[in-house]
């Protein structure tokens, strides 16, 4: 199984990463900082989980955003997601894969919540 994670730092790098990693047949692709409000494109052979980017200030760009792509042959089950993390389960391998993004300045309480999820 091939797994990769990348901080895209924006939409243009996100689309390049999706093209590159799906062409390389990476099984699980975790992409953060997509800055996307929605991503509806279906990639043949992959199931998609998206966490929308959020806007914390009235002015300025959206921040965060994640997309997880998993080879559909693994029959992934999407477990949970929030603005900073997402988790999938692959029952056949008894495997849970998580993508967690902690933005600079996140509060300690947010980190404690992430740890609770991982510890389960």
XYZ file of C-alpha atoms in Angstrom:
120
model
C 0.000 0.000 0.000
C 1.274 3.468 -0.932
C 0.231 6.434 1.200
C 1.214 10.068 0.745
C 0.443 13.368 2.447
C 1.080 16.860 1.113
C 0.402 20.412 2.266
C -0.792 21.925 -1.019
C -0.678 25.567 0.038
C -3.511 26.423 -2.341
C -5.703 25.170 -5.177
C -3.167 25.234 -8.016
C -0.807 22.880 -6.178
C -3.784 20.767 -5.105
C -4.869 20.049 -8.684
C -1.279 19.261 -9.714
C -0.918 16.885 -6.761
C -4.159 15.050 -7.569
C -3.045 14.551 -11.175
C 0.440 13.410 -10.172
C -0.524 11.051 -7.359
C -3.471 9.417 -9.145
C -1.302 8.858 -12.234
C 1.258 7.189 -9.950
C -1.546 4.988 -8.559
C -0.944 6.028 -4.936
C -3.489 4.126 -2.814
C -4.244 6.782 -0.190
C -3.675 10.463 -0.883
C -4.049 12.983 1.954
C -3.949 16.625 0.871
C -4.225 19.570 3.251
C -4.376 23.347 2.862
C -6.396 22.969 -0.342
C -8.237 26.240 0.418
C -11.250 24.747 -1.420
C -14.861 25.265 -0.351
C -15.985 22.308 -2.415
C -14.419 19.564 -4.473
C -16.936 17.442 -6.333
C -14.779 15.880 -9.034
C -14.897 12.112 -8.935
C -11.601 10.418 -9.800
C -12.120 6.993 -11.406
C -10.884 4.285 -9.049
C -10.914 6.513 -5.947
C -13.360 7.410 -3.202
C -13.160 11.002 -1.992
C -13.602 12.612 1.422
C -13.471 16.388 1.567
C -13.181 18.759 4.505
C -14.165 22.240 3.343
C -11.867 25.197 3.863
C -13.105 27.744 6.380
C -12.902 31.490 6.650
C -11.958 32.643 10.140
C -11.952 36.364 9.380
C -14.486 38.468 7.513
C -11.873 39.591 4.997
C -9.206 37.409 3.456
C -9.021 33.993 1.891
C -10.307 30.660 3.062
C -7.823 28.524 4.944
C -7.455 24.852 5.660
C -9.394 22.350 3.648
C -8.491 18.708 3.153
C -9.141 16.033 0.589
C -8.500 12.331 1.126
C -8.567 10.040 -1.874
C -8.530 6.278 -1.298
C -8.298 3.496 -3.847
C -11.857 2.170 -3.953
C -10.651 -1.453 -4.076
C -9.882 -1.109 -0.347
C -13.554 -0.262 0.281
C -12.763 2.643 2.620
C -15.232 3.683 5.275
C -15.135 7.360 6.137
C -15.250 7.608 9.918
C -15.151 11.222 11.046
C -14.092 14.648 9.932
C -13.937 18.216 11.177
C -12.194 21.396 10.007
C -8.729 20.067 10.928
C -8.827 16.296 10.553
C -10.379 13.315 8.802
C -10.184 9.548 9.349
C -10.897 6.512 7.181
C -11.018 2.821 8.023
C -9.951 -0.028 5.782
C -11.531 -3.052 7.444
C -9.823 -5.672 5.277
C -6.435 -4.480 6.581
C -7.651 -3.523 10.082
C -6.214 -0.088 9.393
C -7.270 3.452 10.271
C -5.647 6.316 8.378
C -5.960 9.882 9.587
C -4.978 13.209 8.167
C -4.551 15.900 10.800
C -3.659 19.492 10.049
C -2.808 21.795 12.932
C -2.598 25.338 11.697
C -0.194 27.736 13.336
C -1.897 29.346 16.300
C -4.348 26.501 17.009
C -5.463 26.375 20.612
C -4.261 23.670 22.978
C -7.873 22.517 23.402
C -8.034 21.676 19.679
C -4.903 19.563 19.981
C -6.359 17.733 22.986
C -9.493 16.958 20.946
C -7.357 15.582 18.096
C -5.472 13.384 20.570
C -8.754 11.983 21.963
C -9.790 10.891 18.466
C -6.440 9.233 17.757
C -6.389 7.463 21.136
C -9.762 5.763 20.538
